Tab-separated table of C-alpha atoms in Angstrom:
chain	number	residue	atom	x	y	z
A	1	MET	CA	-23.598	75.012	163.787
A	2	ILE	CA	-21.094	72.133	163.749
A	3	PRO	CA	-23.528	69.353	162.659
A	4	TYR	CA	-24.694	71.487	159.702
A	5	LYS	CA	-21.089	72.107	158.650
A	6	LEU	CA	-20.307	68.407	158.897
A	7	ALA	CA	-23.202	67.641	156.561
A	8	GLN	CA	-21.187	69.410	153.837
A	9	PRO	CA	-18.937	66.799	152.155
A	10	ARG	CA	-15.917	69.134	151.832
A	11	LYS	CA	-15.992	70.150	155.512
A	12	LEU	CA	-16.487	66.565	156.636
A	13	GLU	CA	-13.643	65.346	154.426
A	14	ALA	CA	-11.292	67.980	155.885
A	15	LEU	CA	-12.192	66.900	159.432
A	16	LEU	CA	-11.805	63.192	158.593
A	17	ARG	CA	-8.371	63.819	157.088
A	18	LYS	CA	-7.252	65.224	160.469
A	19	VAL	CA	-8.987	62.742	162.769
A	20	THR	CA	-8.361	59.430	160.951
A	21	PRO	CA	-4.517	59.306	161.313
A	22	LEU	CA	-4.881	60.125	165.028
A	23	ALA	CA	-7.412	57.325	165.430
A	24	TYR	CA	-5.100	54.875	163.606
A	25	GLY	CA	-2.209	55.870	165.907
A	26	LEU	CA	-4.315	55.499	169.038
A	27	ALA	CA	-5.628	52.135	167.787
A	28	VAL	CA	-2.059	50.805	167.389
A	29	VAL	CA	-1.162	51.910	170.943
A	30	LEU	CA	-4.341	50.437	172.449
A	31	PHE	CA	-3.891	47.181	170.530
A	32	GLY	CA	-0.281	46.917	171.721
A	33	VAL	CA	-1.276	47.435	175.358
A	34	GLY	CA	-4.222	45.053	174.906
A	35	LEU	CA	-1.986	42.324	173.443
A	36	PHE	CA	0.467	42.696	176.343
A	37	TYR	CA	-2.294	42.289	178.941
A	38	ALA	CA	-4.012	39.496	177.004
A	39	LEU	CA	-0.965	37.364	176.201
A	40	VAL	CA	1.519	38.179	178.975
A	41	SER	CA	0.114	39.894	182.050
A	42	SER	CA	-3.296	38.248	182.587
A	43	PRO	CA	-3.593	35.052	184.680
A	44	GLU	CA	-4.715	31.695	183.338
A	45	ASP	CA	-8.159	30.355	184.200
A	46	TYR	CA	-8.501	27.611	186.822
A	47	GLN	CA	-10.687	25.548	184.457
A	48	GLN	CA	-9.678	26.616	180.929
A	49	GLY	CA	-5.964	27.174	181.571
A	50	GLN	CA	-4.131	29.274	178.954
A	51	THR	CA	-6.976	28.872	176.426
A	52	VAL	CA	-8.900	31.624	178.235
A	53	ARG	CA	-6.643	34.111	176.391
A	54	ILE	CA	-8.740	33.561	173.254
A	55	MET	CA	-11.557	35.348	175.133
A	56	TYR	CA	-9.724	38.697	174.859
A	57	ILE	CA	-9.792	38.615	171.071
A	58	HIS	CA	-13.133	36.803	170.662
A	59	VAL	CA	-15.457	38.654	173.063
A	60	PRO	CA	-14.763	42.281	171.946
A	61	ALA	CA	-15.069	41.184	168.291
A	62	SER	CA	-18.513	39.761	169.087
A	63	TRP	CA	-19.605	42.897	171.015
A	64	PHE	CA	-18.586	45.207	168.214
A	65	ALA	CA	-20.004	42.962	165.483
A	66	LEU	CA	-23.379	43.474	167.182
A	67	MET	CA	-22.886	47.172	167.983
A	68	ILE	CA	-21.725	48.026	164.460
A	69	TYR	CA	-24.801	46.324	163.029
A	70	GLY	CA	-26.934	48.346	165.476
A	71	PHE	CA	-25.148	51.500	164.281
A	72	MET	CA	-25.760	50.472	160.640
A	73	GLY	CA	-29.437	49.806	161.342
A	74	VAL	CA	-29.995	53.176	163.046
A	75	SER	CA	-28.037	55.030	160.320
A	76	SER	CA	-30.003	53.232	157.606
A	77	ALA	CA	-33.311	54.076	159.315
A	78	SER	CA	-32.211	57.748	159.514
A	79	PHE	CA	-31.385	57.634	155.810
A	80	LEU	CA	-34.796	56.169	154.932
A	81	ILE	CA	-36.920	58.318	157.285
A	82	PHE	CA	-35.114	61.688	157.396
A	83	ARG	CA	-33.422	61.451	153.956
A	84	LEU	CA	-29.956	62.065	155.429
A	85	PRO	CA	-27.463	61.029	152.711
A	86	LEU	CA	-24.578	61.041	155.192
A	87	ALA	CA	-26.373	58.479	157.393
A	88	GLY	CA	-26.646	56.105	154.422
A	89	LEU	CA	-22.953	56.557	153.645
A	90	MET	CA	-22.025	55.878	157.274
A	91	ALA	CA	-23.884	52.563	157.198
A	92	GLN	CA	-22.155	51.692	153.920
A	93	ALA	CA	-18.733	52.563	155.391
A	94	ALA	CA	-19.382	50.520	158.555
A	95	ALA	CA	-20.526	47.305	156.810
A	96	PRO	CA	-17.101	45.789	155.877
A	97	ILE	CA	-15.744	46.576	159.367
A	98	GLY	CA	-18.700	44.865	161.044
A	99	ALA	CA	-18.414	41.896	158.665
A	100	THR	CA	-14.703	41.514	159.513
A	101	TYR	CA	-15.399	41.663	163.262
A	102	CYS	CA	-18.205	39.135	162.856
A	103	PHE	CA	-15.885	36.809	160.911
A	104	ILE	CA	-13.229	37.164	163.654
A	105	SER	CA	-15.865	36.371	166.288
A	106	LEU	CA	-16.995	33.226	164.439
A	107	ALA	CA	-13.461	32.017	163.633
A	108	THR	CA	-11.932	32.628	167.076
A	109	GLY	CA	-15.061	31.234	168.762
A	110	SER	CA	-14.704	28.075	166.721
A	111	ILE	CA	-10.996	27.805	167.620
A	112	TRP	CA	-11.892	28.321	171.303
A	113	GLY	CA	-14.688	25.738	171.043
A	114	LYS	CA	-12.452	22.893	169.857
A	115	PRO	CA	-10.327	22.525	173.039
A	116	MET	CA	-13.174	23.551	175.393
A	117	TRP	CA	-16.246	21.797	173.924
A	118	GLY	CA	-14.475	19.191	171.800
A	119	THR	CA	-15.998	20.487	168.570
A	120	TRP	CA	-15.346	23.321	166.104
A	121	TRP	CA	-19.037	24.049	165.537
A	122	VAL	CA	-22.512	23.222	166.844
A	123	TRP	CA	-25.803	24.498	165.473
A	124	ASP	CA	-26.869	26.061	168.764
A	125	ALA	CA	-28.874	29.286	168.976
A	126	ARG	CA	-25.965	31.675	169.722
A	127	LEU	CA	-23.619	30.348	167.033
A	128	THR	CA	-26.350	30.082	164.402
A	129	SER	CA	-27.701	33.600	165.077
A	130	MET	CA	-24.114	34.957	164.844
A	131	LEU	CA	-23.717	33.167	161.507
A	132	ILE	CA	-26.974	34.790	160.352
A	133	LEU	CA	-25.513	38.189	161.354
A	134	PHE	CA	-22.462	37.459	159.184
A	135	LEU	CA	-24.778	36.510	156.291
A	136	MET	CA	-26.696	39.793	156.792
A	137	TYR	CA	-23.431	41.768	156.576
A	138	SER	CA	-22.363	39.800	153.478
A	139	GLY	CA	-25.796	40.271	151.881
A	140	TYR	CA	-25.628	44.038	152.485
A	141	ILE	CA	-22.144	44.309	150.922
A	142	LEU	CA	-22.954	42.089	147.915
A	143	LEU	CA	-26.250	43.888	147.261
A	144	MET	CA	-24.490	47.261	147.413
A	145	GLN	CA	-21.938	46.087	144.836
A	146	SER	CA	-24.496	44.497	142.523
A	147	ILE	CA	-26.822	47.517	142.000
A	148	GLU	CA	-25.468	50.086	139.542
A	149	ASP	CA	-27.682	53.042	140.578
A	150	ARG	CA	-26.075	54.280	143.854
A	151	GLN	CA	-29.228	55.913	145.262
A	152	ARG	CA	-31.293	52.784	144.625
A	153	ALA	CA	-28.542	50.566	146.044
A	154	LEU	CA	-28.391	52.655	149.226
A	155	LYS	CA	-32.196	52.534	149.587
A	156	VAL	CA	-32.483	48.755	149.108
A	157	CYS	CA	-29.486	48.031	151.372
A	158	SER	CA	-30.843	50.366	154.056
A	159	MET	CA	-34.099	48.402	154.081
A	160	LEU	CA	-32.122	45.172	154.474
A	161	ALA	CA	-30.055	46.666	157.324
A	162	VAL	CA	-33.182	47.830	159.188
A	163	LEU	CA	-34.813	44.410	158.707
A	164	GLY	CA	-31.702	42.703	160.087
A	165	LEU	CA	-32.034	44.586	163.393
A	166	ILE	CA	-34.524	41.871	164.455
A	167	ASN	CA	-31.565	39.499	164.767
A	168	LEU	CA	-29.724	41.566	167.428
A	169	PRO	CA	-31.965	40.785	170.455
A	170	ILE	CA	-32.121	37.171	169.264
A	171	ILE	CA	-28.289	36.958	169.428
A	172	LYS	CA	-28.112	38.731	172.802
A	173	PHE	CA	-30.798	36.660	174.544
A	174	SER	CA	-30.307	33.368	172.659
A	175	VAL	CA	-28.285	31.980	175.584
A	176	ASP	CA	-31.190	32.741	177.969
A	177	TRP	CA	-34.083	31.734	175.715
A	178	TRP	CA	-32.664	28.406	174.531
A	179	HIS	CA	-30.478	25.694	176.018
A	180	THR	CA	-27.116	26.346	174.325
A	181	LEU	CA	-23.578	24.992	174.498
A	182	HIS	CA	-22.387	28.616	174.484
A	183	GLN	CA	-22.028	30.031	177.995
A	184	PRO	CA	-24.516	32.689	179.233
A	185	ALA	CA	-23.572	36.395	179.521
A	186	SER	CA	-20.764	36.988	182.014
A	187	ILE	CA	-20.082	40.741	181.614
A	188	PHE	CA	-23.319	42.612	180.734
A	189	ARG	CA	-25.514	41.094	183.459
A	190	VAL	CA	-28.009	42.551	185.918
A	191	ASN	CA	-25.872	41.345	188.857
A	192	GLY	CA	-22.623	42.725	187.408
A	193	PRO	CA	-19.720	40.880	185.736
A	194	SER	CA	-19.072	37.335	186.928
A	195	ILE	CA	-15.395	37.249	185.905
A	196	HIS	CA	-12.428	38.431	187.966
A	197	VAL	CA	-11.104	41.975	187.592
A	198	SER	CA	-7.695	40.631	186.444
A	199	MET	CA	-9.495	39.340	183.355
A	200	LEU	CA	-11.715	42.402	182.968
A	201	ILE	CA	-8.671	44.706	182.520
A	202	PRO	CA	-7.296	43.012	179.347
A	203	LEU	CA	-10.843	42.746	178.057
A	204	PHE	CA	-11.293	46.501	178.549
A	205	TRP	CA	-8.026	47.286	176.683
A	206	MET	CA	-8.852	44.982	173.797
A	207	ALA	CA	-12.402	46.378	173.560
A	208	SER	CA	-10.948	49.923	173.465
A	209	ALA	CA	-8.554	48.830	170.687
A	210	TYR	CA	-11.385	47.275	168.651
A	211	PHE	CA	-13.418	50.465	169.114
A	212	MET	CA	-10.564	52.715	167.991
A	213	ILE	CA	-9.871	50.506	164.948
A	214	PHE	CA	-13.563	50.867	164.097
A	215	VAL	CA	-13.387	54.679	164.444
A	216	ALA	CA	-10.236	54.886	162.273
A	217	LEU	CA	-11.592	52.591	159.569
A	218	LEU	CA	-15.020	54.254	159.581
A	219	GLY	CA	-13.397	57.660	159.067
A	220	HIS	CA	-11.119	56.316	156.350
A	221	ARG	CA	-13.875	54.449	154.482
A	222	LEU	CA	-16.174	57.470	154.716
A	223	GLN	CA	-13.407	59.511	153.061
A	224	LEU	CA	-13.231	56.869	150.307
A	225	LEU	CA	-16.987	57.034	149.686
A	226	LEU	CA	-16.887	60.856	149.449
A	227	LEU	CA	-13.881	60.599	147.114
A	228	GLU	CA	-15.734	58.059	144.981
A	229	MET	CA	-18.723	60.404	144.689
A	230	ARG	CA	-16.468	63.294	143.622
A	231	LEU	CA	-14.711	61.044	141.131
A	232	ARG	CA	-18.011	59.899	139.610
A	233	SER	CA	-19.223	63.480	139.126
A	234	MET	CA	-15.861	64.385	137.538
A	235	GLN	CA	-16.053	61.381	135.200
A	236	ILE	CA	-19.517	62.499	134.053
A	237	LYS	CA	-18.197	66.042	133.540
A	238	PHE	CA	-15.277	64.657	131.522
A	239	ALA	CA	-17.621	62.529	129.382
A	240	TRP	CA	-19.705	65.667	128.659
A	241	GLN	CA	-16.592	67.633	127.718
A	242	GLU	CA	-15.488	64.883	125.362
A	243	ALA	CA	-18.933	64.531	123.702
B	1	MET	CA	-2.907	20.557	168.651
B	2	SER	CA	-1.667	22.063	171.931
B	3	HIS	CA	-3.563	24.842	173.711
B	4	GLN	CA	-0.804	27.268	172.717
B	5	SER	CA	-1.402	26.471	169.033
B	6	PHE	CA	-5.111	27.248	169.412
B	7	ILE	CA	-4.299	30.617	171.018
B	8	LEU	CA	-1.763	31.511	168.307
B	9	LEU	CA	-4.172	30.483	165.537
B	10	ALA	CA	-6.977	32.628	167.027
B	11	TYR	CA	-4.764	35.724	167.367
B	12	PHE	CA	-3.270	35.166	163.917
B	13	ILE	CA	-6.700	35.015	162.260
B	14	ALA	CA	-7.890	38.134	164.119
B	15	LEU	CA	-4.759	40.080	163.148
B	16	ILE	CA	-4.920	38.961	159.518
B	17	GLY	CA	-8.595	39.986	159.357
B	18	ILE	CA	-8.001	43.479	160.744
B	19	VAL	CA	-4.720	44.141	158.893
B	20	SER	CA	-6.117	42.981	155.534
B	21	LEU	CA	-9.096	45.330	155.920
B	22	ILE	CA	-6.782	48.255	156.711
B	23	VAL	CA	-4.441	47.427	153.797
B	24	ARG	CA	-7.359	47.082	151.354
B	25	THR	CA	-8.693	50.469	152.524
B	26	PHE	CA	-5.296	52.140	151.976
B	27	LEU	CA	-4.880	50.535	148.530
B	28	LYS	CA	-8.351	51.663	147.446
B	29	HIS	CA	-7.594	55.180	148.716
B	30	ARG	CA	-4.396	55.251	146.651
B	31	ARG	CA	-6.188	53.985	143.518
B	32	LEU	CA	-8.969	56.584	143.823
B	33	SER	CA	-6.455	59.390	144.470
B	34	ILE	CA	-4.518	58.420	141.300
B	35	GLU	CA	-7.742	58.396	139.245
B	36	LEU	CA	-8.709	61.794	140.663
B	37	ASN	CA	-5.275	63.249	139.848
B	38	ASN	CA	-5.471	61.891	136.291
B	39	LEU	CA	-8.816	63.612	135.750
B	40	GLU	CA	-7.514	66.870	137.272
B	41	ASN	CA	-4.502	66.685	134.933
B	42	LEU	CA	-6.940	66.394	132.032
B	43	GLY	CA	-8.442	69.715	133.130
B	44	VAL	CA	-11.565	68.390	134.858
B	45	ARG	CA	-12.285	70.385	138.029
B	46	PRO	CA	-14.333	68.913	140.893
B	47	ASP	CA	-17.602	70.570	141.962
B	48	GLU	CA	-16.968	72.923	144.856
B	49	SER	CA	-20.373	72.252	146.471
């Protein structure tokens, strides 16, 4: 049974050691292709001009900031309900990646907003709920670092991650529920995407690159957490030997 | 600021964010591996479970 084998730290570590370098390599290729399409090959927008190119780095960062939090929430719930230690570790490994993507989304959105809206920031529903998502990520990471007992830290942080799931539908539908400066959804819509295919292609490449970076970093950070656990048990063993 | 400057700034921030996370991950991996080696050199063996 493959899933059972992967639940064993040694087996999982061996698999991660093989998969992570491949994922890093693929991420570099995808990012290179994505940058070419985004900065060179794609056309400019009839209204926004060249500034539309910020979309290719901003939109996938926002998608994955939300998806990674969803992944963290589901993993944390699995940890709390089914007592799966690996699920808790996966949420812990994903948190800094999601926080970085969320920061990129906020920063690039702000840079896009200045020439388009005439302001760096407005307290509208979409921007504020995204900022709350960033605060949830930061809270999770800080709480994890501040509690000494690892099991307790994982339990408390998992509760926080599950609680934060409430924010995801608020972010997604904020542009429909409230009158916002941020534009409504233009890709994931009932009637299909409202942007031209020449702009969908670079978006697809950049989204694939963001996804592969997430996979590579998740694998790498999971390895680090398993290594940290092994190191802690060895330090205890060493302390016992010395005593 | 010209539109080109806004585009460059956005891509620069995104790249710095991603690259710094990758570099920090590699540095932490190296630090933990050194600590693990030191303990192994002192004769401490990891649990095989």
